[in-house]
Short mmCIF file of C-alpha atoms in Angstrom, two decimals:
data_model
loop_
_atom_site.label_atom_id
_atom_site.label_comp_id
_atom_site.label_asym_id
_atom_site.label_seq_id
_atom_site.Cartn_x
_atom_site.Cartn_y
_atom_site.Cartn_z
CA UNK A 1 139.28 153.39 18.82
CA UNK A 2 142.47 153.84 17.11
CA UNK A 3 143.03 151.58 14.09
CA UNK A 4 146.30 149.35 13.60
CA UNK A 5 147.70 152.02 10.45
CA UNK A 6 146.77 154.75 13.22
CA UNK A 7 149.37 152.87 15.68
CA UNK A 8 151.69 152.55 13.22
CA UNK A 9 151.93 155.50 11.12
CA UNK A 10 155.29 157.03 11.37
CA UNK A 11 154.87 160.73 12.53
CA UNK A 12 155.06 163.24 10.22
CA UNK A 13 157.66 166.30 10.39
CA UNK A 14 158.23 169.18 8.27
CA UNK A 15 161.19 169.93 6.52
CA UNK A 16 161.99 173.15 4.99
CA UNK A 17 164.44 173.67 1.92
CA UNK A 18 164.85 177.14 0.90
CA UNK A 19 161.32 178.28 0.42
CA UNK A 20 159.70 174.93 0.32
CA UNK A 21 158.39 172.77 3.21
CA UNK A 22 157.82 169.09 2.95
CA UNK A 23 155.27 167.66 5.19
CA UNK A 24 157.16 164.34 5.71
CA UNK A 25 157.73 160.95 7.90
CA UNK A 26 160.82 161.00 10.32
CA UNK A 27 162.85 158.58 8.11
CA UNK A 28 162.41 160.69 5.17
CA UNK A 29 163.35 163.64 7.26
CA UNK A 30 166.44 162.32 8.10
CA UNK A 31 167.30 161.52 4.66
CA UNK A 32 166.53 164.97 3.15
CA UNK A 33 168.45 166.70 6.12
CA UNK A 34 171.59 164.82 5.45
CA UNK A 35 171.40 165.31 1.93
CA UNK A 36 170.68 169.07 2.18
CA UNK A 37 173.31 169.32 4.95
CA UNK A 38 176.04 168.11 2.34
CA UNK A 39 175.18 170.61 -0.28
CA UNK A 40 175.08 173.35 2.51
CA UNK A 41 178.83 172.25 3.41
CA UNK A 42 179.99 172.52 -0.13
CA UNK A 43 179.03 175.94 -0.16
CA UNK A 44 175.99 175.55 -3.01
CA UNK A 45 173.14 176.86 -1.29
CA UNK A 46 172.36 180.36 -2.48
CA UNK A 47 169.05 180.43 -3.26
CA UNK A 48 166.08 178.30 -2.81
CA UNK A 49 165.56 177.09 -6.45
CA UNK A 50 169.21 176.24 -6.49
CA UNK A 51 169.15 174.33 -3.80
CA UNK A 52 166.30 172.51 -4.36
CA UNK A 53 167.55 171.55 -8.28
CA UNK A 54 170.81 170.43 -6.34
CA UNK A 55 169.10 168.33 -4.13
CA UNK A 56 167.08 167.41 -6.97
CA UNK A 57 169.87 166.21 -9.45
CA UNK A 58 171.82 164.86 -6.21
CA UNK A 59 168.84 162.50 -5.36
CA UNK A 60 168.54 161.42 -9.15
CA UNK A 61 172.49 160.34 -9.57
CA UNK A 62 172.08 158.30 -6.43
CA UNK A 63 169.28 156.25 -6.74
CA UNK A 64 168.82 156.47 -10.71
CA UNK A 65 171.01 155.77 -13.77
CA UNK A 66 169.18 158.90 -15.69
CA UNK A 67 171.94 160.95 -15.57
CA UNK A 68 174.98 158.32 -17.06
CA UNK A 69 171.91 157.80 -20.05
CA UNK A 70 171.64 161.50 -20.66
CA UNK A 71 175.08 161.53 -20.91
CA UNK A 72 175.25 159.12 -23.79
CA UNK A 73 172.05 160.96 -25.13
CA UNK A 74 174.35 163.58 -26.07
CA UNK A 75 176.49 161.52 -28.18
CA UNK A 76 176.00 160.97 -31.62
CA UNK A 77 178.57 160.34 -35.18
CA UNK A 78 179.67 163.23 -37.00
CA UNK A 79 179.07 165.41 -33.74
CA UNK A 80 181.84 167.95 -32.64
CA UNK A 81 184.75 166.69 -30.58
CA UNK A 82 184.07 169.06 -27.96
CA UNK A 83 180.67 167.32 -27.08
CA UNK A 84 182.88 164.91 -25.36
CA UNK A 85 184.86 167.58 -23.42
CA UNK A 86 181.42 169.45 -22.48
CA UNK A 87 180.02 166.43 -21.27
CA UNK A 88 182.33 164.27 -19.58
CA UNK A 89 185.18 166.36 -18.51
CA UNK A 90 188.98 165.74 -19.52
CA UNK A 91 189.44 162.33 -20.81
CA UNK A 92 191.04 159.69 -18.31
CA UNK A 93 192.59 157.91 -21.05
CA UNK A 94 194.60 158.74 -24.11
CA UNK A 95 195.90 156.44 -27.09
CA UNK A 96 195.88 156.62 -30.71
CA UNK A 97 195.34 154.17 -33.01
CA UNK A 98 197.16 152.46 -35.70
CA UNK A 99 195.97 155.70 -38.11
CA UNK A 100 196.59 158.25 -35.79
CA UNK A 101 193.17 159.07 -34.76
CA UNK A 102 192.90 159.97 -30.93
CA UNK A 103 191.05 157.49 -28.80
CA UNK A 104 189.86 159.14 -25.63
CA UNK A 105 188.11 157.21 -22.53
CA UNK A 106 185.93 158.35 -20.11
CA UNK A 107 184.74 157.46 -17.05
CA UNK A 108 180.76 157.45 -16.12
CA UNK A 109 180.10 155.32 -12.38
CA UNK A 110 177.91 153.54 -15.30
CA UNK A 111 179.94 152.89 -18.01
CA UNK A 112 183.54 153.87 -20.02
CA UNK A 113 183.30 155.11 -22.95
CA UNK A 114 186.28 155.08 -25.43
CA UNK A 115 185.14 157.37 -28.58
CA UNK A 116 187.19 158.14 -31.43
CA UNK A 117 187.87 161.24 -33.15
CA UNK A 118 189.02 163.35 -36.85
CA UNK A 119 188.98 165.68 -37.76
CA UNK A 120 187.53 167.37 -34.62
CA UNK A 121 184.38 165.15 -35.08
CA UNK A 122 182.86 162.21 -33.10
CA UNK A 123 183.86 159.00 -36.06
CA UNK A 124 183.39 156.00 -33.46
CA UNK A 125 182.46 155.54 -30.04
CA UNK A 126 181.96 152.28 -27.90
CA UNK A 127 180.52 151.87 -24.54
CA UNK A 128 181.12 149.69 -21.94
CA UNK A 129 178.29 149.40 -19.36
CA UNK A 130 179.41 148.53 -15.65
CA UNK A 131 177.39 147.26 -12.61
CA UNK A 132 174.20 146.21 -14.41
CA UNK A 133 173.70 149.34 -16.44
CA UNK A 134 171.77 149.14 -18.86
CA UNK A 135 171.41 151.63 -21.12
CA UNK A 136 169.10 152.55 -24.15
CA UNK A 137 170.33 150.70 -27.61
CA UNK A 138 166.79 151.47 -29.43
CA UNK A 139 168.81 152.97 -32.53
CA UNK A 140 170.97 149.90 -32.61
CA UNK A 141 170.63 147.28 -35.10
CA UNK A 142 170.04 145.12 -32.11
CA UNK A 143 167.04 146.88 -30.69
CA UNK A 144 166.15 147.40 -27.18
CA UNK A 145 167.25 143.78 -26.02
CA UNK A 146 171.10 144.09 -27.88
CA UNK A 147 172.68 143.68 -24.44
CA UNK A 148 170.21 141.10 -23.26
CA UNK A 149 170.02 138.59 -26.55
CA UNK A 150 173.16 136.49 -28.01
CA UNK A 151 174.76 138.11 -31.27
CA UNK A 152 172.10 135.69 -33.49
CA UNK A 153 169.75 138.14 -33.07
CA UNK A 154 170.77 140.27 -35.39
CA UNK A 155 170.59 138.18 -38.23
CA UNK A 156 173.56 139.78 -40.70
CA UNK A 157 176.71 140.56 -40.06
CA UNK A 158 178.69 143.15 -41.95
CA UNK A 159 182.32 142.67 -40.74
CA UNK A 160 183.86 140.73 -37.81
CA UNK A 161 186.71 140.60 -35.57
CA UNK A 162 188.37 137.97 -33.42
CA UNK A 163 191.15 138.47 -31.16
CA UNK A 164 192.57 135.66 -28.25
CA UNK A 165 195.68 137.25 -26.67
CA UNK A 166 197.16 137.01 -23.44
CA UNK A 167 195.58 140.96 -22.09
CA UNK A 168 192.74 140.44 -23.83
CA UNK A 169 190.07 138.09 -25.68
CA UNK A 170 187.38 139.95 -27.84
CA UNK A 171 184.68 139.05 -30.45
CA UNK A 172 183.70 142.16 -32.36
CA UNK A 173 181.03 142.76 -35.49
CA UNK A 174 179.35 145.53 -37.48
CA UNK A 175 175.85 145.79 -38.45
CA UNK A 176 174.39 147.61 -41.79
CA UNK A 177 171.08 148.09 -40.15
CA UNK A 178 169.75 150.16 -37.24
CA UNK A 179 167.57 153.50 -36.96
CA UNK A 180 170.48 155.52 -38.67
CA UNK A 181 171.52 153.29 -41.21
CA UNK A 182 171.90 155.29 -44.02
CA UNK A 183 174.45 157.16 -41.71
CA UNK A 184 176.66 154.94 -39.95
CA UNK A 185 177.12 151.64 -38.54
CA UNK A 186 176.06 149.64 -35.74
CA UNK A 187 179.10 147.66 -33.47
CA UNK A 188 178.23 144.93 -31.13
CA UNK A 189 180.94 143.66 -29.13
CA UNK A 190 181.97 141.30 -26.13
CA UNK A 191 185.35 141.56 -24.26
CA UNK A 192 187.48 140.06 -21.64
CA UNK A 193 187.52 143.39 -19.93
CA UNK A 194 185.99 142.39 -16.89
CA UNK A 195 184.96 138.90 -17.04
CA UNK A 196 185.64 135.79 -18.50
CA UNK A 197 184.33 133.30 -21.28
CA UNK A 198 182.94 129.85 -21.24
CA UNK A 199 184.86 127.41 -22.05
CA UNK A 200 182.56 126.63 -25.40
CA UNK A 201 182.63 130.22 -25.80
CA UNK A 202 186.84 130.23 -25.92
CA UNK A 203 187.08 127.47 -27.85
CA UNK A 204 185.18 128.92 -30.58
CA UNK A 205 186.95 132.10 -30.69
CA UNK A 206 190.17 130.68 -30.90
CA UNK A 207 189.35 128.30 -33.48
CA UNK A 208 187.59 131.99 -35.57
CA UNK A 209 190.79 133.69 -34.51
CA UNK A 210 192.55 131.24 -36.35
CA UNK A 211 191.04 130.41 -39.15
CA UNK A 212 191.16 134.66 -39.51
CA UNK A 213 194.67 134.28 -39.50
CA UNK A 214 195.22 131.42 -41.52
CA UNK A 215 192.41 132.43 -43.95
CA UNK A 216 190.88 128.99 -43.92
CA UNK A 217 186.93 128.21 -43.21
CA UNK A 218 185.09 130.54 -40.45
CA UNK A 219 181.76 129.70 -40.83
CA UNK A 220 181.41 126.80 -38.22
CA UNK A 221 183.21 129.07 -35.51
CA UNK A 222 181.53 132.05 -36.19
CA UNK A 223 178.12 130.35 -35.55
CA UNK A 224 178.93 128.66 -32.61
CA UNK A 225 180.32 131.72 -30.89
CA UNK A 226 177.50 134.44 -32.05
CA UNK A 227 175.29 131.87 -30.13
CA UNK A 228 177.04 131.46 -27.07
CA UNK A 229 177.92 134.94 -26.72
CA UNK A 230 176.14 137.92 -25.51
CA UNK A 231 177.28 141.54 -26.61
CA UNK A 232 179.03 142.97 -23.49
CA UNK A 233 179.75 146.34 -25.23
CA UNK A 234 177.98 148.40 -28.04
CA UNK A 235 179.04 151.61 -29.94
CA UNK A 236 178.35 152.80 -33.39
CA UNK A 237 181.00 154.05 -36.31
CA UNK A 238 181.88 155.36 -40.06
CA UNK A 239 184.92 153.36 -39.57
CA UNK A 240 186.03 149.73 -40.58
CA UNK A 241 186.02 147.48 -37.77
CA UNK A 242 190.57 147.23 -37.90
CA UNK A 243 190.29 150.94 -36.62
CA UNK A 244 187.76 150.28 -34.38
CA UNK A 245 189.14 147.45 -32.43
CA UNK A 246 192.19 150.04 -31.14
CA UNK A 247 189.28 151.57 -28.71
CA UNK A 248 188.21 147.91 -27.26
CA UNK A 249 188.72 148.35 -24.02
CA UNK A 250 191.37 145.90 -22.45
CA UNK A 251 191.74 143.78 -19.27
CA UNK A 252 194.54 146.49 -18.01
CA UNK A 253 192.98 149.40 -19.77
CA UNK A 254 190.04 148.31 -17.46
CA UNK A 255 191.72 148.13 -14.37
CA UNK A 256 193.75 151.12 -14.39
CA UNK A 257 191.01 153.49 -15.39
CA UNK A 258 188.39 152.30 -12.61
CA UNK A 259 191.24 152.69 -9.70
#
C-alpha cells in the first residue's frame, strides 16, 4: 500500500548545470531553469564552475541580504578612497561639504551610503538601511540591537545635533565608545528621510533645536527625544559631528537617488 507522503511527493527531475546534476522536485526545477536560462542569455556561461558560482551569487542577492553586508564589510575609517569605487561602482551622488571634503552616495537595493573623504581616505561614512535591512552594528557603541533600541541605550553621549527644517528633520549624536574606540567614533542618527516623527518625538526636537540655537537649557529635550527615538541611520567618523551632518541624507536627496 502506498503511504499518504508516497501520494504526495512531488516527482523528482534532474537538472544539469554545466557538469553538475541536481536530483530535484519539479518546482525547484523550474526555478533553477529560469534562473540558469537568464545567465545563459547574458552571455555568462562559459564554463561549468562559472556558471554554477553565477547561479550561486545570483540565488544569494535574491533571497539574502549577504551580499549588501559584505559590501559594508569592506568599509572601514582611514581606508583608501578607492575602496568605495572598487566596491560600489561610480557614486550616484556628489556634494561637498561646508570644508570642502567630497561626500559621495551610493546606492545598495539595501541601503545608501553617503561616506566622506580626504585626503584620498575613508574620514566618515553613514548608512542608511532601506526595506527592513538590517545590517551588522557589533563594532558600534550601540551593539548588535543599535537599530532596534531607542538612543538611551547607549548611555553617554559625546556630541549632538538637532536640525527641524522644512526638507528635513534630523537628530544626530556621537559616541566615545564602541569596538574601535581608540580609533574613531561611533554616529547614531535618525532622519526624516523616509518617514516621519511622532508628534512627542517633533516636539522635542524642536524645542532641542532651539534651545541649540538660542543656547539656553537642553537637557529636558534631549532626554525626552533620545527616548522616543530610535536610530534610523548609523555610520562611524574622525570628524566633529558639524561636518558630519553635510552627509545626512535628506528627504529630496532620498527621493532622487532611489528613482
Amino acid at each position: 500500500m502506498t503511504s499518504p507522503h508516497q501520494k504526495n511527493a512531488q516527482p523528482k527531475k534532474e537538472v544539469a548545470i554545466g557538469d553538475f546534476t541536481l536530483n530535484v522536485s519539479n518546482t525547484w526545477a523550474h526555478v533553477i531553469t529560469t534562473i540558469s536560462l537568464v545567465i545563459i542569455a547574458l552571455g555568462n556561461f562559459n564554463d561549468s564552475s562559472d556558471a554554477l558560482e553565477k547561479l550561486y551569487n545570483f540565488s544569494l542577492a535574491q533571497f539574502t541580504t549577504i551580499p549588501s553586508q559584505n559590501k559594508l564589510d569592506t568599509l572601514y575609517i582611514r581606508a583608501s578612497a578607492e575602496t568605495l569605487s572598487s566596491t560600489f561602482g561610480e557614486p550616484v551622488y556628489l556634494k561637498q561639504s561646508y570644508k570642502g571634503d567630497k561626500i559621495r552616495y551610493y546606492r545598495d537595493e539595501n541601503f545608501i551610503l553617503s561616506a566622506i573623504t580626504r585626503d584620498q581616505a575613508i574620514v566618515a561614512y553613514l548608512v542608511f538601511p532601506l526595506h527592513g535591512f538590517i545590517p551588522n552594528t557589533h563594532a558600534h557603541a550601540g551593539g548588535d540591537d543599535l537599530l532596534a533600541t531607542s538612543f538611551t541605550q547607549q548611555e553617554t553621549v559625546k556630541q549632538f545635533a538637532a536640525t527641524h527644517a522644512r526638507t528635513i528633520r534630523y537628530y544626530l549624536e556621537s559616541n566615545a565608545s564602541g569596538e574601535f574606540s581608540n580609533l574613531y567614533d561611533s554616529i547614531a542618527g535618525y532622519s526624516t528621510f523616509d518617514q516621519t516623527m511622532t508628534n512627542t518625538a517633533r516636539t522635542a526636537l524642536v524645542a532641542l533645536s532651539d534651545a541649540q540655537v538660542f543656547a539656553s537649557s537642553t537637557a529636558t529635550a534631549l532626554h525626552t527625544l533620545r527616548h522616543a527615538l530610535t536610530p534610523n541611520f548609523f555610520g562611524y567618523s574622525t570628524l566633529g559631528l558639524k561636518e558630519i551632518e553635510d552627509a545626512i541624507l535628506t528627504q529630496s536627496e532620498f527621493h532622487l537617488i532611489s528613482q
